[in-house]
Amino acid sequence: MSKRILITGGSGLLGRHFVTTFSQDVKWQTLGLAFSRAKNNLRQVDLTNPEQVSAVVKDFKPTVILHSAAERRPDIVEKDEKRTENINLKATQYLCDAAKDVGAYVLFISTDYVFDGTKAPYSTEDATNPLNKYGVSKVDGEKLVLANSSGNMVLRVPILYGELEFLDESAVTLLFKKVKDTSTSAEMNHCERRYPTSCQDIVDAAKVLVEHRCENPDISGIFHWSGDEMMTKYDMAMAMAEVFGLPSSHLVADTKPVSGVPRPFDCHMDCSRLEALGARTRTPFKVGIKQVLSKYYP
């Protein structure tokens, strides 16, 4: 069987890792899509335009559409519901419809924010209960994808970091700005528990999933992948300071819940379903974050 993968969000933090990894594997024919940042070998496609989506899918005829494009910033989602609906829901619907036309399936990248964070760890069968509009949009996207075809899949992921185009690209690496500025006291959230995960680890797990699917078409439904180190943002910042030998006395632990858009307390996910297929890669945070941030220090 020909292995052909169409990757949306190919210019984004996670999408770039997907495009790079699959493009380097001669067993896969890969096409990455982007819009405002389309460059290199990425094809420019407006995912909110159903005609453009249909045309690229019919032309490439993928085996799988890996849909990683999304508005993923909770604060932006709260303020711009129309844009969020267009990219997180309407574009997803267009991709699902186009996938049916060519006999492909969709692997939808979702989030641990579909849970309320009160009963971790969460299995793939646990009920969702998002606390903010971003989580709601991803739950709605999941339902759409799974209702569209029994062969479609969802992969939920946590907070991510990876090879960057700029420090602000990840909520994890953004912390390094305050870590480096040792002249100013900086409060860091030390309440909500997170599980920072390398983008490459997500890609490796997704690759295990789609390659097993090539052998067994009955594989479908919801999967989780996540790092297993519980860390608050304060913990992450302290780890960054440690690996670069920086002072940390200016970092102050803020034990109050985050203000503004509500975030869940602890959304640790049970990854056993994907582990049963052979997914294993979990990069230790200090190893992964040093690799990613080295070009930003000194």
PDB file of N, CA and C in Angstrom, residues 107-187:
ATOM      1  N   LEU A 107      -6.276  11.970  11.095  1.00  0.00           N
ATOM      2  CA  LEU A 107      -5.715  11.915  12.446  1.00  0.00           C
ATOM      3  C   LEU A 107      -5.716  13.346  12.967  1.00  0.00           C
ATOM      4  N   PHE A 108      -6.586  13.615  13.914  1.00  0.00           N
ATOM      5  CA  PHE A 108      -6.827  14.953  14.449  1.00  0.00           C
ATOM      6  C   PHE A 108      -6.008  15.165  15.715  1.00  0.00           C
ATOM      7  N   ILE A 109      -5.188  16.207  15.729  1.00  0.00           N
ATOM      8  CA  ILE A 109      -4.392  16.515  16.916  1.00  0.00           C
ATOM      9  C   ILE A 109      -5.231  17.359  17.875  1.00  0.00           C
ATOM     10  N   SER A 110      -5.444  16.821  19.072  1.00  0.00           N
ATOM     11  CA  SER A 110      -6.248  17.500  20.077  1.00  0.00           C
ATOM     12  C   SER A 110      -5.381  17.817  21.293  1.00  0.00           C
ATOM     13  N   THR A 111      -5.991  18.021  22.434  1.00  0.00           N
ATOM     14  CA  THR A 111      -5.295  18.569  23.596  1.00  0.00           C
ATOM     15  C   THR A 111      -5.767  17.948  24.903  1.00  0.00           C
ATOM     16  N   ASP A 112      -4.910  18.024  25.918  1.00  0.00           N
ATOM     17  CA  ASP A 112      -5.324  17.582  27.249  1.00  0.00           C
ATOM     18  C   ASP A 112      -6.314  18.557  27.884  1.00  0.00           C
ATOM     19  N   TYR A 113      -6.466  19.736  27.292  1.00  0.00           N
ATOM     20  CA  TYR A 113      -7.420  20.726  27.818  1.00  0.00           C
ATOM     21  C   TYR A 113      -8.877  20.331  27.580  1.00  0.00           C
ATOM     22  N   VAL A 114      -9.125  19.185  26.979  1.00  0.00           N
ATOM     23  CA  VAL A 114     -10.502  18.686  26.877  1.00  0.00           C
ATOM     24  C   VAL A 114     -11.001  18.222  28.242  1.00  0.00           C
ATOM     25  N   PHE A 115     -10.083  18.059  29.210  1.00  0.00           N
ATOM     26  CA  PHE A 115     -10.442  17.610  30.555  1.00  0.00           C
ATOM     27  C   PHE A 115     -10.452  18.785  31.531  1.00  0.00           C
ATOM     28  N   ASP A 116     -11.145  18.604  32.675  1.00  0.00           N
ATOM     29  CA  ASP A 116     -11.228  19.689  33.653  1.00  0.00           C
ATOM     30  C   ASP A 116     -10.112  19.654  34.686  1.00  0.00           C
ATOM     31  N   GLY A 117      -9.293  18.595  34.678  1.00  0.00           N
ATOM     32  CA  GLY A 117      -8.122  18.552  35.540  1.00  0.00           C
ATOM     33  C   GLY A 117      -8.383  18.161  36.969  1.00  0.00           C
ATOM     34  N   THR A 118      -9.531  17.563  37.252  1.00  0.00           N
ATOM     35  CA  THR A 118      -9.869  17.224  38.644  1.00  0.00           C
ATOM     36  C   THR A 118      -9.686  15.747  38.973  1.00  0.00           C
ATOM     37  N   LYS A 119      -9.511  14.886  37.940  1.00  0.00           N
ATOM     38  CA  LYS A 119      -9.493  13.443  38.208  1.00  0.00           C
ATOM     39  C   LYS A 119      -8.406  12.723  37.408  1.00  0.00           C
ATOM     40  N   ALA A 120      -7.227  13.280  37.390  1.00  0.00           N
ATOM     41  CA  ALA A 120      -6.123  12.652  36.651  1.00  0.00           C
ATOM     42  C   ALA A 120      -5.685  11.362  37.353  1.00  0.00           C
ATOM     43  N   PRO A 121      -5.116  10.407  36.604  1.00  0.00           N
ATOM     44  CA  PRO A 121      -4.870  10.447  35.164  1.00  0.00           C
ATOM     45  C   PRO A 121      -6.123  10.095  34.367  1.00  0.00           C
ATOM     46  N   TYR A 122      -6.197  10.651  33.155  1.00  0.00           N
ATOM     47  CA  TYR A 122      -7.357  10.467  32.294  1.00  0.00           C
ATOM     48  C   TYR A 122      -7.101   9.399  31.236  1.00  0.00           C
ATOM     49  N   SER A 123      -8.030   8.470  31.114  1.00  0.00           N
ATOM     50  CA  SER A 123      -7.949   7.462  30.062  1.00  0.00           C
ATOM     51  C   SER A 123      -8.611   8.010  28.798  1.00  0.00           C
ATOM     52  N   THR A 124      -8.447   7.299  27.712  1.00  0.00           N
ATOM     53  CA  THR A 124      -9.065   7.721  26.451  1.00  0.00           C
ATOM     54  C   THR A 124     -10.578   7.585  26.496  1.00  0.00           C
ATOM     55  N   GLU A 125     -11.085   6.869  27.472  1.00  0.00           N
ATOM     56  CA  GLU A 125     -12.535   6.662  27.577  1.00  0.00           C
ATOM     57  C   GLU A 125     -13.203   7.608  28.567  1.00  0.00           C
ATOM     58  N   ASP A 126     -12.429   8.395  29.288  1.00  0.00           N
ATOM     59  CA  ASP A 126     -13.010   9.302  30.276  1.00  0.00           C
ATOM     60  C   ASP A 126     -13.771  10.438  29.603  1.00  0.00           C
ATOM     61  N   ALA A 127     -14.825  10.889  30.284  1.00  0.00           N
ATOM     62  CA  ALA A 127     -15.641  11.976  29.754  1.00  0.00           C
ATOM     63  C   ALA A 127     -14.851  13.279  29.728  1.00  0.00           C
ATOM     64  N   THR A 128     -15.089  14.078  28.715  1.00  0.00           N
ATOM     65  CA  THR A 128     -14.447  15.390  28.609  1.00  0.00           C
ATOM     66  C   THR A 128     -15.285  16.425  29.358  1.00  0.00           C
ATOM     67  N   ASN A 129     -14.599  17.475  29.799  1.00  0.00           N
ATOM     68  CA  ASN A 129     -15.298  18.567  30.497  1.00  0.00           C
ATOM     69  C   ASN A 129     -14.388  19.799  30.486  1.00  0.00           C
ATOM     70  N   PRO A 130     -14.229  20.428  29.326  1.00  0.00           N
ATOM     71  CA  PRO A 130     -13.278  21.535  29.203  1.00  0.00           C
ATOM     72  C   PRO A 130     -13.690  22.759  30.023  1.00  0.00           C
ATOM     73  N   LEU A 131     -12.674  23.485  30.497  1.00  0.00           N
ATOM     74  CA  LEU A 131     -12.913  24.666  31.319  1.00  0.00           C
ATOM     75  C   LEU A 131     -12.893  25.967  30.531  1.00  0.00           C
ATOM     76  N   ASN A 132     -12.364  25.938  29.310  1.00  0.00           N
ATOM     77  CA  ASN A 132     -12.285  27.170  28.534  1.00  0.00           C
ATOM     78  C   ASN A 132     -12.696  26.923  27.081  1.00  0.00           C
ATOM     79  N   LYS A 133     -12.832  28.007  26.326  1.00  0.00           N
ATOM     80  CA  LYS A 133     -13.357  27.912  24.959  1.00  0.00           C
ATOM     81  C   LYS A 133     -12.412  27.157  24.027  1.00  0.00           C
ATOM     82  N   TYR A 134     -11.109  27.232  24.300  1.00  0.00           N
ATOM     83  CA  TYR A 134     -10.174  26.436  23.503  1.00  0.00           C
ATOM     84  C   TYR A 134     -10.470  24.953  23.675  1.00  0.00           C
ATOM     85  N   GLY A 135     -10.607  24.510  24.913  1.00  0.00           N
ATOM     86  CA  GLY A 135     -10.936  23.111  25.167  1.00  0.00           C
ATOM     87  C   GLY A 135     -12.251  22.708  24.538  1.00  0.00           C
ATOM     88  N   VAL A 136     -13.235  23.606  24.609  1.00  0.00           N
ATOM     89  CA  VAL A 136     -14.543  23.327  23.991  1.00  0.00           C
ATOM     90  C   VAL A 136     -14.383  23.136  22.478  1.00  0.00           C
ATOM     91  N   SER A 137     -13.594  24.017  21.856  1.00  0.00           N
ATOM     92  CA  SER A 137     -13.423  23.924  20.400  1.00  0.00           C
ATOM     93  C   SER A 137     -12.761  22.612  19.992  1.00  0.00           C
ATOM     94  N   LYS A 138     -11.831  22.122  20.823  1.00  0.00           N
ATOM     95  CA  LYS A 138     -11.163  20.860  20.493  1.00  0.00           C
ATOM     96  C   LYS A 138     -12.073  19.663  20.758  1.00  0.00           C
ATOM     97  N   VAL A 139     -12.903  19.718  21.796  1.00  0.00           N
ATOM     98  CA  VAL A 139     -13.897  18.660  22.010  1.00  0.00           C
ATOM     99  C   VAL A 139     -14.853  18.600  20.821  1.00  0.00           C
ATOM    100  N   ASP A 140     -15.307  19.754  20.379  1.00  0.00           N
ATOM    101  CA  ASP A 140     -16.213  19.794  19.229  1.00  0.00           C
ATOM    102  C   ASP A 140     -15.525  19.247  17.982  1.00  0.00           C
ATOM    103  N   GLY A 141     -14.231  19.563  17.823  1.00  0.00           N
ATOM    104  CA  GLY A 141     -13.473  19.038  16.694  1.00  0.00           C
ATOM    105  C   GLY A 141     -13.341  17.527  16.753  1.00  0.00           C
ATOM    106  N   GLU A 142     -13.062  17.006  17.945  1.00  0.00           N
ATOM    107  CA  GLU A 142     -12.975  15.555  18.123  1.00  0.00           C
ATOM    108  C   GLU A 142     -14.280  14.872  17.725  1.00  0.00           C
ATOM    109  N   LYS A 143     -15.385  15.408  18.220  1.00  0.00           N
ATOM    110  CA  LYS A 143     -16.698  14.813  17.928  1.00  0.00           C
ATOM    111  C   LYS A 143     -16.976  14.820  16.434  1.00  0.00           C
ATOM    112  N   LEU A 144     -16.636  15.923  15.805  1.00  0.00           N
ATOM    113  CA  LEU A 144     -16.842  16.044  14.362  1.00  0.00           C
ATOM    114  C   LEU A 144     -16.043  14.985  13.613  1.00  0.00           C
ATOM    115  N   VAL A 145     -14.771  14.858  13.957  1.00  0.00           N
ATOM    116  CA  VAL A 145     -13.879  13.918  13.276  1.00  0.00           C
ATOM    117  C   VAL A 145     -14.344  12.477  13.458  1.00  0.00           C
ATOM    118  N   LEU A 146     -14.675  12.116  14.680  1.00  0.00           N
ATOM    119  CA  LEU A 146     -15.049  10.725  14.972  1.00  0.00           C
ATOM    120  C   LEU A 146     -16.424  10.375  14.417  1.00  0.00           C
ATOM    121  N   ALA A 147     -17.323  11.368  14.326  1.00  0.00           N
ATOM    122  CA  ALA A 147     -18.653  11.116  13.769  1.00  0.00           C
ATOM    123  C   ALA A 147     -18.607  11.028  12.253  1.00  0.00           C
ATOM    124  N   ASN A 148     -17.624  11.685  11.645  1.00  0.00           N
ATOM    125  CA  ASN A 148     -17.541  11.722  10.186  1.00  0.00           C
ATOM    126  C   ASN A 148     -17.178  10.377   9.591  1.00  0.00           C
ATOM    127  N   SER A 149     -16.324   9.619  10.296  1.00  0.00           N
ATOM    128  CA  SER A 149     -15.907   8.303   9.813  1.00  0.00           C
ATOM    129  C   SER A 149     -15.429   7.454  10.981  1.00  0.00           C
ATOM    130  N   SER A 150     -15.844   6.207  10.991  1.00  0.00           N
ATOM    131  CA  SER A 150     -15.419   5.295  12.055  1.00  0.00           C
ATOM    132  C   SER A 150     -13.931   4.981  11.979  1.00  0.00           C
ATOM    133  N   GLY A 151     -13.290   5.332  10.867  1.00  0.00           N
ATOM    134  CA  GLY A 151     -11.863   5.074  10.711  1.00  0.00           C
ATOM    135  C   GLY A 151     -10.970   6.219  11.136  1.00  0.00           C
ATOM    136  N   ASN A 152     -11.559   7.356  11.492  1.00  0.00           N
ATOM    137  CA  ASN A 152     -10.760   8.509  11.889  1.00  0.00           C
ATOM    138  C   ASN A 152     -10.200   8.343  13.300  1.00  0.00           C
ATOM    139  N   MET A 153      -9.159   9.127  13.618  1.00  0.00           N
ATOM    140  CA  MET A 153      -8.494   9.005  14.911  1.00  0.00           C
ATOM    141  C   MET A 153      -8.223  10.382  15.515  1.00  0.00           C
ATOM    142  N   VAL A 154      -8.073  10.391  16.838  1.00  0.00           N
ATOM    143  CA  VAL A 154      -7.732  11.595  17.598  1.00  0.00           C
ATOM    144  C   VAL A 154      -6.493  11.293  18.430  1.00  0.00           C
ATOM    145  N   LEU A 155      -5.534  12.216  18.420  1.00  0.00           N
ATOM    146  CA  LEU A 155      -4.358  12.108  19.276  1.00  0.00           C
ATOM    147  C   LEU A 155      -4.299  13.346  20.158  1.00  0.00           C
ATOM    148  N   ARG A 156      -4.505  13.159  21.462  1.00  0.00           N
ATOM    149  CA  ARG A 156      -4.444  14.264  22.410  1.00  0.00           C
ATOM    150  C   ARG A 156      -3.019  14.438  22.921  1.00  0.00           C
ATOM    151  N   VAL A 157      -2.591  15.702  22.985  1.00  0.00           N
ATOM    152  CA  VAL A 157      -1.225  16.003  23.420  1.00  0.00           C
ATOM    153  C   VAL A 157      -1.262  17.115  24.470  1.00  0.00           C
ATOM    154  N   PRO A 158      -0.205  17.238  25.297  1.00  0.00           N
ATOM    155  CA  PRO A 158      -0.156  18.283  26.336  1.00  0.00           C
ATOM    156  C   PRO A 158       0.593  19.519  25.856  1.00  0.00           C
ATOM    157  N   ILE A 159       1.117  20.307  26.789  1.00  0.00           N
ATOM    158  CA  ILE A 159       1.916  21.479  26.459  1.00  0.00           C
ATOM    159  C   ILE A 159       3.221  21.016  25.796  1.00  0.00           C
ATOM    160  N   LEU A 160       3.615  21.698  24.709  1.00  0.00           N
ATOM    161  CA  LEU A 160       4.729  21.223  23.878  1.00  0.00           C
ATOM    162  C   LEU A 160       5.867  22.236  23.785  1.00  0.00           C
ATOM    163  N   TYR A 161       7.040  21.708  23.497  1.00  0.00           N
ATOM    164  CA  TYR A 161       8.187  22.538  23.153  1.00  0.00           C
ATOM    165  C   TYR A 161       8.961  21.788  22.069  1.00  0.00           C
ATOM    166  N   GLY A 162       9.761  22.526  21.302  1.00  0.00           N
ATOM    167  CA  GLY A 162      10.535  21.870  20.245  1.00  0.00           C
ATOM    168  C   GLY A 162      11.433  22.868  19.548  1.00  0.00           C
ATOM    169  N   GLU A 163      11.991  22.484  18.409  1.00  0.00           N
ATOM    170  CA  GLU A 163      12.849  23.383  17.642  1.00  0.00           C
ATOM    171  C   GLU A 163      12.048  24.616  17.240  1.00  0.00           C
ATOM    172  N   LEU A 164      12.606  25.797  17.534  1.00  0.00           N
ATOM    173  CA  LEU A 164      11.839  27.041  17.464  1.00  0.00           C
ATOM    174  C   LEU A 164      12.228  27.935  16.297  1.00  0.00           C
ATOM    175  N   GLU A 165      11.269  28.763  15.879  1.00  0.00           N
ATOM    176  CA  GLU A 165      11.580  29.887  15.016  1.00  0.00           C
ATOM    177  C   GLU A 165      11.712  31.161  15.845  1.00  0.00           C
ATOM    178  N   PHE A 166      11.066  31.198  17.014  1.00  0.00           N
ATOM    179  CA  PHE A 166      11.179  32.312  17.948  1.00  0.00           C
ATOM    180  C   PHE A 166      10.758  31.811  19.325  1.00  0.00           C
ATOM    181  N   LEU A 167      11.280  32.416  20.390  1.00  0.00           N
ATOM    182  CA  LEU A 167      11.071  31.922  21.756  1.00  0.00           C
ATOM    183  C   LEU A 167       9.600  31.873  22.152  1.00  0.00           C
ATOM    184  N   ASP A 168       8.810  32.836  21.678  1.00  0.00           N
ATOM    185  CA  ASP A 168       7.409  32.910  22.067  1.00  0.00           C
ATOM    186  C   ASP A 168       6.557  31.820  21.421  1.00  0.00           C
ATOM    187  N   GLU A 169       7.157  31.001  20.567  1.00  0.00           N
ATOM    188  CA  GLU A 169       6.366  30.017  19.822  1.00  0.00           C
ATOM    189  C   GLU A 169       5.791  28.938  20.734  1.00  0.00           C
ATOM    190  N   SER A 170       6.379  28.722  21.877  1.00  0.00           N
ATOM    191  CA  SER A 170       5.896  27.731  22.838  1.00  0.00           C
ATOM    192  C   SER A 170       5.716  28.387  24.196  1.00  0.00           C
ATOM    193  N   ALA A 171       4.638  28.020  24.891  1.00  0.00           N
ATOM    194  CA  ALA A 171       4.414  28.546  26.237  1.00  0.00           C
ATOM    195  C   ALA A 171       5.487  28.066  27.202  1.00  0.00           C
ATOM    196  N   VAL A 172       6.198  26.999  26.829  1.00  0.00           N
ATOM    197  CA  VAL A 172       7.298  26.498  27.650  1.00  0.00           C
ATOM    198  C   VAL A 172       8.536  27.362  27.449  1.00  0.00           C
ATOM    199  N   THR A 173       8.974  27.505  26.218  1.00  0.00           N
ATOM    200  CA  THR A 173      10.218  28.234  25.950  1.00  0.00           C
ATOM    201  C   THR A 173      10.080  29.729  26.215  1.00  0.00           C
ATOM    202  N   LEU A 174       8.864  30.245  26.161  1.00  0.00           N
ATOM    203  CA  LEU A 174       8.626  31.644  26.482  1.00  0.00           C
ATOM    204  C   LEU A 174       9.146  31.989  27.879  1.00  0.00           C
ATOM    205  N   LEU A 175       9.109  31.015  28.780  1.00  0.00           N
ATOM    206  CA  LEU A 175       9.564  31.229  30.160  1.00  0.00           C
ATOM    207  C   LEU A 175      11.039  31.605  30.227  1.00  0.00           C
ATOM    208  N   PHE A 176      11.801  31.212  29.214  1.00  0.00           N
ATOM    209  CA  PHE A 176      13.252  31.415  29.258  1.00  0.00           C
ATOM    210  C   PHE A 176      13.628  32.891  29.244  1.00  0.00           C
ATOM    211  N   LYS A 177      12.754  33.740  28.706  1.00  0.00           N
ATOM    212  CA  LYS A 177      13.030  35.174  28.708  1.00  0.00           C
ATOM    213  C   LYS A 177      13.192  35.675  30.137  1.00  0.00           C
ATOM    214  N   LYS A 178      12.297  35.243  31.029  1.00  0.00           N
ATOM    215  CA  LYS A 178      12.363  35.683  32.426  1.00  0.00           C
ATOM    216  C   LYS A 178      13.475  34.962  33.185  1.00  0.00           C
ATOM    217  N   VAL A 179      13.756  33.739  32.789  1.00  0.00           N
ATOM    218  CA  VAL A 179      14.854  33.007  33.424  1.00  0.00           C
ATOM    219  C   VAL A 179      16.173  33.731  33.172  1.00  0.00           C
ATOM    220  N   LYS A 180      16.381  34.194  31.959  1.00  0.00           N
ATOM    221  CA  LYS A 180      17.632  34.856  31.596  1.00  0.00           C
ATOM    222  C   LYS A 180      17.778  36.250  32.210  1.00  0.00           C
ATOM    223  N   ASP A 181      16.654  36.920  32.441  1.00  0.00           N
ATOM    224  CA  ASP A 181      16.700  38.280  32.976  1.00  0.00           C
ATOM    225  C   ASP A 181      16.812  38.218  34.494  1.00  0.00           C
ATOM    226  N   THR A 182      18.010  37.973  34.964  1.00  0.00           N
ATOM    227  CA  THR A 182      18.226  37.765  36.400  1.00  0.00           C
ATOM    228  C   THR A 182      18.154  39.061  37.211  1.00  0.00           C
ATOM    229  N   SER A 183      18.027  40.191  36.527  1.00  0.00           N
ATOM    230  CA  SER A 183      17.982  41.479  37.233  1.00  0.00           C
ATOM    231  C   SER A 183      16.587  41.823  37.734  1.00  0.00           C
ATOM    232  N   THR A 184      15.582  41.055  37.272  1.00  0.00           N
ATOM    233  CA  THR A 184      14.195  41.372  37.607  1.00  0.00           C
ATOM    234  C   THR A 184      13.504  40.175  38.246  1.00  0.00           C
ATOM    235  N   SER A 185      12.840  40.406  39.366  1.00  0.00           N
ATOM    236  CA  SER A 185      12.075  39.345  40.016  1.00  0.00           C
ATOM    237  C   SER A 185      10.923  38.908  39.105  1.00  0.00           C
ATOM    238  N   ALA A 186      10.690  37.603  39.013  1.00  0.00           N
ATOM    239  CA  ALA A 186       9.660  37.088  38.108  1.00  0.00           C
ATOM    240  C   ALA A 186       8.825  36.017  38.797  1.00  0.00           C
ATOM    241  N   GLU A 187       7.540  36.284  38.910  1.00  0.00           N
ATOM    242  CA  GLU A 187       6.634  35.292  39.473  1.00  0.00           C
ATOM    243  C   GLU A 187       6.311  34.235  38.421  1.00  0.00           C
TER     244      GLU A 187
END
